[in-house]
Coordinates of C-alpha atoms (C1' of nucleotides) in Angstrom, one line a residue:
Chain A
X1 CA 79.5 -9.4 -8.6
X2 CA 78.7 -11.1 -5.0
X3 CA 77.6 -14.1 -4.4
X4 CA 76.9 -15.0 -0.7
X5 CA 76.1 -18.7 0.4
X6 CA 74.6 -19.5 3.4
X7 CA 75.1 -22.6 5.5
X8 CA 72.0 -23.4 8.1
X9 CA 71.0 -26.1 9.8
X10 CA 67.5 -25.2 10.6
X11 CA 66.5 -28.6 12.5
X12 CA 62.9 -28.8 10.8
X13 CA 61.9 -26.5 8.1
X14 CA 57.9 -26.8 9.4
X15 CA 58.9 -25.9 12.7
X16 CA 61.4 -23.0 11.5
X17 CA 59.4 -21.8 9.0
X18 CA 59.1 -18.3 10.4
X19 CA 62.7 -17.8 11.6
X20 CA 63.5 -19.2 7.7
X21 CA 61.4 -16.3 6.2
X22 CA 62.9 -13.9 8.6
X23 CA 66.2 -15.0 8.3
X24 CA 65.6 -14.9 3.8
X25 CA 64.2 -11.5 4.1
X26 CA 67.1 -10.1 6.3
X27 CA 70.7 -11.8 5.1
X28 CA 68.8 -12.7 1.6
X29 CA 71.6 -15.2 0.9
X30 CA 72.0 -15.9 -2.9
X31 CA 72.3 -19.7 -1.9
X32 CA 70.8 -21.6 1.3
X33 CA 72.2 -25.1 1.8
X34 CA 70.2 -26.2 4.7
X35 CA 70.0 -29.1 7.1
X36 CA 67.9 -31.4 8.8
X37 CA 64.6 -30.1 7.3
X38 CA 62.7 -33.4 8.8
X39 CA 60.3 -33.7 6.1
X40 CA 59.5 -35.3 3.1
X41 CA 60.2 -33.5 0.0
X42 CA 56.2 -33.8 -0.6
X43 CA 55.7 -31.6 2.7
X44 CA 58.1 -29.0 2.1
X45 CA 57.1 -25.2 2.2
X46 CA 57.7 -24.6 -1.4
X47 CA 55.5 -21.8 -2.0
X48 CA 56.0 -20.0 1.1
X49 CA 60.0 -19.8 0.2
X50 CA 59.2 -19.5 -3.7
X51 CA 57.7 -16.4 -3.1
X52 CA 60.9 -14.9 -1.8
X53 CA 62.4 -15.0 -5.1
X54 CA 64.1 -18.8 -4.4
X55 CA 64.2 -21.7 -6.5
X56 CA 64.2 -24.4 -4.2
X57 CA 65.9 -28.6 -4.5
X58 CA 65.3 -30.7 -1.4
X59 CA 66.1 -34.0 -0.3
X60 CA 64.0 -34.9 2.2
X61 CA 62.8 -38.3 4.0
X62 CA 60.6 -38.5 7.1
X63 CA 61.1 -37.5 11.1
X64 CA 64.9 -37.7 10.1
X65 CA 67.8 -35.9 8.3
X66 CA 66.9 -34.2 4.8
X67 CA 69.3 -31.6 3.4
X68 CA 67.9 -28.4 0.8
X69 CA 69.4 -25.9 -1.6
X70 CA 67.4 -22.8 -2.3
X71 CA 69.4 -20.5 -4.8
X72 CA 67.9 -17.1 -6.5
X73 CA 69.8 -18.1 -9.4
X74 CA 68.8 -21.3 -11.6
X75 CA 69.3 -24.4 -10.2
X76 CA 70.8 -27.1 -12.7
X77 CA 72.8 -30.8 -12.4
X78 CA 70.9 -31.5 -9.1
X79 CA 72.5 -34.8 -7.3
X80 CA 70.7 -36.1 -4.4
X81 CA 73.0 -38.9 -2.5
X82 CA 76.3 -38.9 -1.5
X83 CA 77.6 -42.3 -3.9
X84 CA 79.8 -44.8 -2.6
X85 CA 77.3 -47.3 -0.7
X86 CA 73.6 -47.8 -2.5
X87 CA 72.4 -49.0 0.9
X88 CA 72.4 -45.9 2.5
X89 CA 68.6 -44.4 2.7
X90 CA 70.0 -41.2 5.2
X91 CA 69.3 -37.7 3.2
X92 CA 71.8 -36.5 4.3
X93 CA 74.0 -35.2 0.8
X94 CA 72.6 -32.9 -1.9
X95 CA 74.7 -31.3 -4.8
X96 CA 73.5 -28.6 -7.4
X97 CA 75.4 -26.4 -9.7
X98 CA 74.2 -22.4 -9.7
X99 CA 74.3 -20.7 -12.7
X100 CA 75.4 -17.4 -11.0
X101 CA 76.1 -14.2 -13.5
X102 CA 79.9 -14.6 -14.0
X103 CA 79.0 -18.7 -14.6
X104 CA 78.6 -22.2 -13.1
X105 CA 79.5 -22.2 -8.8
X106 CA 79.1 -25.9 -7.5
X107 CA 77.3 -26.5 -4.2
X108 CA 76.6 -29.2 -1.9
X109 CA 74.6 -29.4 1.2
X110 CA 76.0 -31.7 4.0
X111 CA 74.4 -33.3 6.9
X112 CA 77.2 -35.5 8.3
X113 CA 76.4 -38.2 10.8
X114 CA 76.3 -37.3 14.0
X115 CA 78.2 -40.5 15.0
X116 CA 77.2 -40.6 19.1
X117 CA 77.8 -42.9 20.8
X118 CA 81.6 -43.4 19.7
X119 CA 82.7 -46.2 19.6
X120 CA 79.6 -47.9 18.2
X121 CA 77.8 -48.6 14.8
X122 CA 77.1 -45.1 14.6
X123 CA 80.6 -44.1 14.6
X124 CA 81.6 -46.3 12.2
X125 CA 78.7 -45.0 10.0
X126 CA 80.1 -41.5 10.2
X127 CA 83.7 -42.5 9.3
X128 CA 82.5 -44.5 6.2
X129 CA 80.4 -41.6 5.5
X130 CA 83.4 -39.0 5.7
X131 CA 85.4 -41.2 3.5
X132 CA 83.1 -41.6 1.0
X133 CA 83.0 -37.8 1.2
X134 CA 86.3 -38.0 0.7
X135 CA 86.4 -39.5 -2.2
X136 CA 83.7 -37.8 -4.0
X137 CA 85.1 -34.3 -2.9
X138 CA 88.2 -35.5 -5.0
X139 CA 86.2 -36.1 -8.2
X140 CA 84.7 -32.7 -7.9
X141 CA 88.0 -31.4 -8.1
X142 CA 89.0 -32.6 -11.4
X143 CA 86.0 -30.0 -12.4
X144 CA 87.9 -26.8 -11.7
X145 CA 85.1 -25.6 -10.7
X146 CA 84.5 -22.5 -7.5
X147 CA 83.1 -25.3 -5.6
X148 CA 81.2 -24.9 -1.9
X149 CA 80.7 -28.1 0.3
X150 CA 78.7 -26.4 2.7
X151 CA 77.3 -28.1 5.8
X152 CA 76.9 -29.3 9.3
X153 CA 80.2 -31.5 9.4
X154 CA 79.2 -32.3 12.8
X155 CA 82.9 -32.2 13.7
X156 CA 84.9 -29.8 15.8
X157 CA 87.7 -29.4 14.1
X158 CA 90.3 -27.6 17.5
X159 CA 90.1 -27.3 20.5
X160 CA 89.6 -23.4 20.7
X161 CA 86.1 -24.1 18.2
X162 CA 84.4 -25.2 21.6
X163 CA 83.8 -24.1 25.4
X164 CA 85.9 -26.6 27.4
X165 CA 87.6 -29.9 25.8
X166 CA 87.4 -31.8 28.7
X167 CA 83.7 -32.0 28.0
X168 CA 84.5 -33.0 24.4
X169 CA 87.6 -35.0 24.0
X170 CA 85.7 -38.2 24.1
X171 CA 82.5 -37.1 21.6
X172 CA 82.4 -38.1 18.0
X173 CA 82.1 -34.6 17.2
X174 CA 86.3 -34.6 18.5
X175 CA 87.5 -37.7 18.5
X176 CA 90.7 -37.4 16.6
X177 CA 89.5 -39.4 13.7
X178 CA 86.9 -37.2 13.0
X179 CA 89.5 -34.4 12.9
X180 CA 91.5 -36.2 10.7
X181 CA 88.7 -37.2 8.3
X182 CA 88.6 -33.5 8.5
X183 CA 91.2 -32.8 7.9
X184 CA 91.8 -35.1 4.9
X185 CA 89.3 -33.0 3.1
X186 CA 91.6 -30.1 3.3
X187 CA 94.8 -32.0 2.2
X188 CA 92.5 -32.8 -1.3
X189 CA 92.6 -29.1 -1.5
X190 CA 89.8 -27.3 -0.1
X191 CA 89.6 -24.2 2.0
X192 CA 87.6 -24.0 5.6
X193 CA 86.3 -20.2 4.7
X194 CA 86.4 -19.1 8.7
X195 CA 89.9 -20.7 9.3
X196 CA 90.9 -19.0 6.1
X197 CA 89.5 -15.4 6.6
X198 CA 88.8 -15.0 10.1
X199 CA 90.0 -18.2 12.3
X200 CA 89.6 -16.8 15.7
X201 CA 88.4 -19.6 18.2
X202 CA 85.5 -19.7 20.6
X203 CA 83.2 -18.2 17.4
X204 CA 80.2 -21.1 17.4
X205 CA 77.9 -21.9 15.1
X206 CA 76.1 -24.8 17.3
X207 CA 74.4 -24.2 21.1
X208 CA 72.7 -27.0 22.9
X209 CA 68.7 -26.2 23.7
X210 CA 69.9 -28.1 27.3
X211 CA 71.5 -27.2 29.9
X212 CA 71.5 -23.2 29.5
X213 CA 74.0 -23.4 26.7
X214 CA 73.1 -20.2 24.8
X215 CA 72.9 -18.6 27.9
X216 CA 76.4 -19.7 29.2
X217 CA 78.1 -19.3 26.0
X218 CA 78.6 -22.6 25.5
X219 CA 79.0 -23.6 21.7
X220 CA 80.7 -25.6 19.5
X221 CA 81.8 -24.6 15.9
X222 CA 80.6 -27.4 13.4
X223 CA 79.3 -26.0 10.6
X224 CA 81.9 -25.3 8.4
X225 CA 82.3 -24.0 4.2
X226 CA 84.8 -25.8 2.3
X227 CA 85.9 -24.4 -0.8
X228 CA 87.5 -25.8 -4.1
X229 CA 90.6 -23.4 -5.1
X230 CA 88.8 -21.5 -7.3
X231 CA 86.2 -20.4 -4.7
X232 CA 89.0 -19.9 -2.4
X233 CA 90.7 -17.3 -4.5
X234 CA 87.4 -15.4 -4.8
X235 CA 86.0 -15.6 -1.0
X236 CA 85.9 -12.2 0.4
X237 CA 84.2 -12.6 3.7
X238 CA 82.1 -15.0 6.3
X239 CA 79.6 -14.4 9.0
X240 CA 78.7 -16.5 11.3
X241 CA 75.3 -14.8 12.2
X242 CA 74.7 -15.1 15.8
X243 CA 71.3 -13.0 16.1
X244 CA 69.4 -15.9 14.8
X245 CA 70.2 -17.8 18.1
X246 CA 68.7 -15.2 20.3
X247 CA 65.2 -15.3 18.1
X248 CA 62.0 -16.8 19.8
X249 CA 61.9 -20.5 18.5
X250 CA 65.3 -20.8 17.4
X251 CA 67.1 -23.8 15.5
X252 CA 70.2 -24.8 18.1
X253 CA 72.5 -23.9 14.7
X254 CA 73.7 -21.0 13.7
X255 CA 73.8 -19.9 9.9
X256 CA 77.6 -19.4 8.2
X257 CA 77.6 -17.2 5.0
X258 CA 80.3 -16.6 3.0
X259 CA 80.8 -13.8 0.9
X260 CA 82.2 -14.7 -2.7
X261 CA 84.0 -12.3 -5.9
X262 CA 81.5 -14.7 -8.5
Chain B
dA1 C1' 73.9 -32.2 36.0
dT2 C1' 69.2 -37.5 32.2
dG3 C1' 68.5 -30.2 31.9
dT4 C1' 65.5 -29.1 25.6
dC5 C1' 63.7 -29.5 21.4
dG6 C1' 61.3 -31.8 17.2
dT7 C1' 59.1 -35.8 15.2
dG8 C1' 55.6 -39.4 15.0
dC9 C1' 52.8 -43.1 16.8
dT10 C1' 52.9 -49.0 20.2
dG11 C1' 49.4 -41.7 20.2
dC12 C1' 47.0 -37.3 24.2
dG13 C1' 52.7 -39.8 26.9
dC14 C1' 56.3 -42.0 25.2
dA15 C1' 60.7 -43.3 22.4
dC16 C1' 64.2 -41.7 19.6
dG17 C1' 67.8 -38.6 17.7
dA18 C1' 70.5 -34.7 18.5

DNA sequence: ATGTCGTGCTGCGCACGA
């Protein structure tokens, strides 16, 4: 058996709602982790997407942020909130286990701060966040579970995953404490699926609406799928499926999907 | 290069976040 999961950051899931159905009906991912749906869970387009064969969780809050799994296969142990600071009100962290045919495959959906301007509040936010990630991606672990963090990490983690570093070497999104956060999450264990199956640089998976990006070729590569070892034994494949860009009304993100033996 | 989107209201143009 296959099971592909998709990672998307669809930047509003009312205003993407046509590219989403397109984009279900052509790749028809197994599992969606998607980002930045903008909406309260109230507001989402449940029966639209239901009616595509998806079960869907969401964890949504207003204008902002908001993270969504949509699997074909049941949904169970849904855990809205990354923990580690009950303060935080940013959806931005939702975790579900599938119950796929050959048994249990943990997901997450990430929408990691941002962190702009750097240094600032918001950068601090974004480190705190990343450790707390940190420590909660070690817990999962100790599940031996095929595990999939899947997300926009907001973080470029080398220099060949984007245009032109001098533009970059002074963004949250490449400071080197963001690539070491990054980093850190592989030490624990986990796999990147591109760097582990593909790894060629200049293959983006973000384009700026501004300044012609798309049309220049000018991306960065931040949305990334780790994997716990027992999803990185069984990872056949990923895509990085640059025809969504192109479409009338696109998201600036592109969706990743790896390809799993589960 | 202050360029483009999406959201929501101090709302029919603006501020904010990315």
């Amino acid at each position: 058996m296959t099971l592909t999961v998709a990672s998307w950051n669809v930047n509003s899931i009312k205003a993407r709602l046509p590219n989403v159905i397109e984009w279900l009906e052509d790749a028809k991912p197994d599992v969606a982790c998607l980002q930045e749906i903008k909406t309260v869970d109230e507001a989402f387009p449940r029966e639209e997407i239901e009616r595509l064969g998806y079960n869907i969780e969401a964890h949504g809050q207003k204008t902002y942020n908001g993270v969504a799994i949509l699997s074909r296969h049941p949904i169970e142990d849904v855990q809205a909130r990354l923990p580690g600071d009950d303060e935080d009100e940013q959806a931005r962290y939702l975790e579900a286990v599938i119950s796929a045919e050959t048994g249990p495959v943990r997901v997450a959906s990430i929408y990691l701060p941002n962190g702009n301007p750097a240094p600032g509040p918001k950068y601090d936010y974004k480190l705190a966040w990343m450790e707390r990630l940190y420590a909660h991606a070690g817990r999962l672990l100790a599940y031996e579970e095929p595990t999939i963090l899947a997300g926009d990490y907001n973080c470029i983690p080398r220099d060949s995953d984007c245009w032109d570093m001098a533009e970059w070497e002074k963004d949250a999104l490449a400071l080197p404490q963001t690539r070491a956060a990054f980093r850190a999450l592989k030490w624990l264990g986990y796999t990147e699926a591109f760097e582990q199956v593909d790894g060629r640089g200049h293959q983006y998976t973000f384009y700026d609406y501004q300044a012609g990006r798309w049309q220049k070729g000018h991306g960065i590569r931040i949305d990334h799928l780790l994997c716990s070892p027992q999803a990185a034994d069984r990872l056949e494949g990923v895509d990085i499926q640059r025809a969504t860009r192109g479409k009338p009304k696109a998201s600036d993100h592109i969706p990743i999907v790896g390809t799993f033996a589960l």
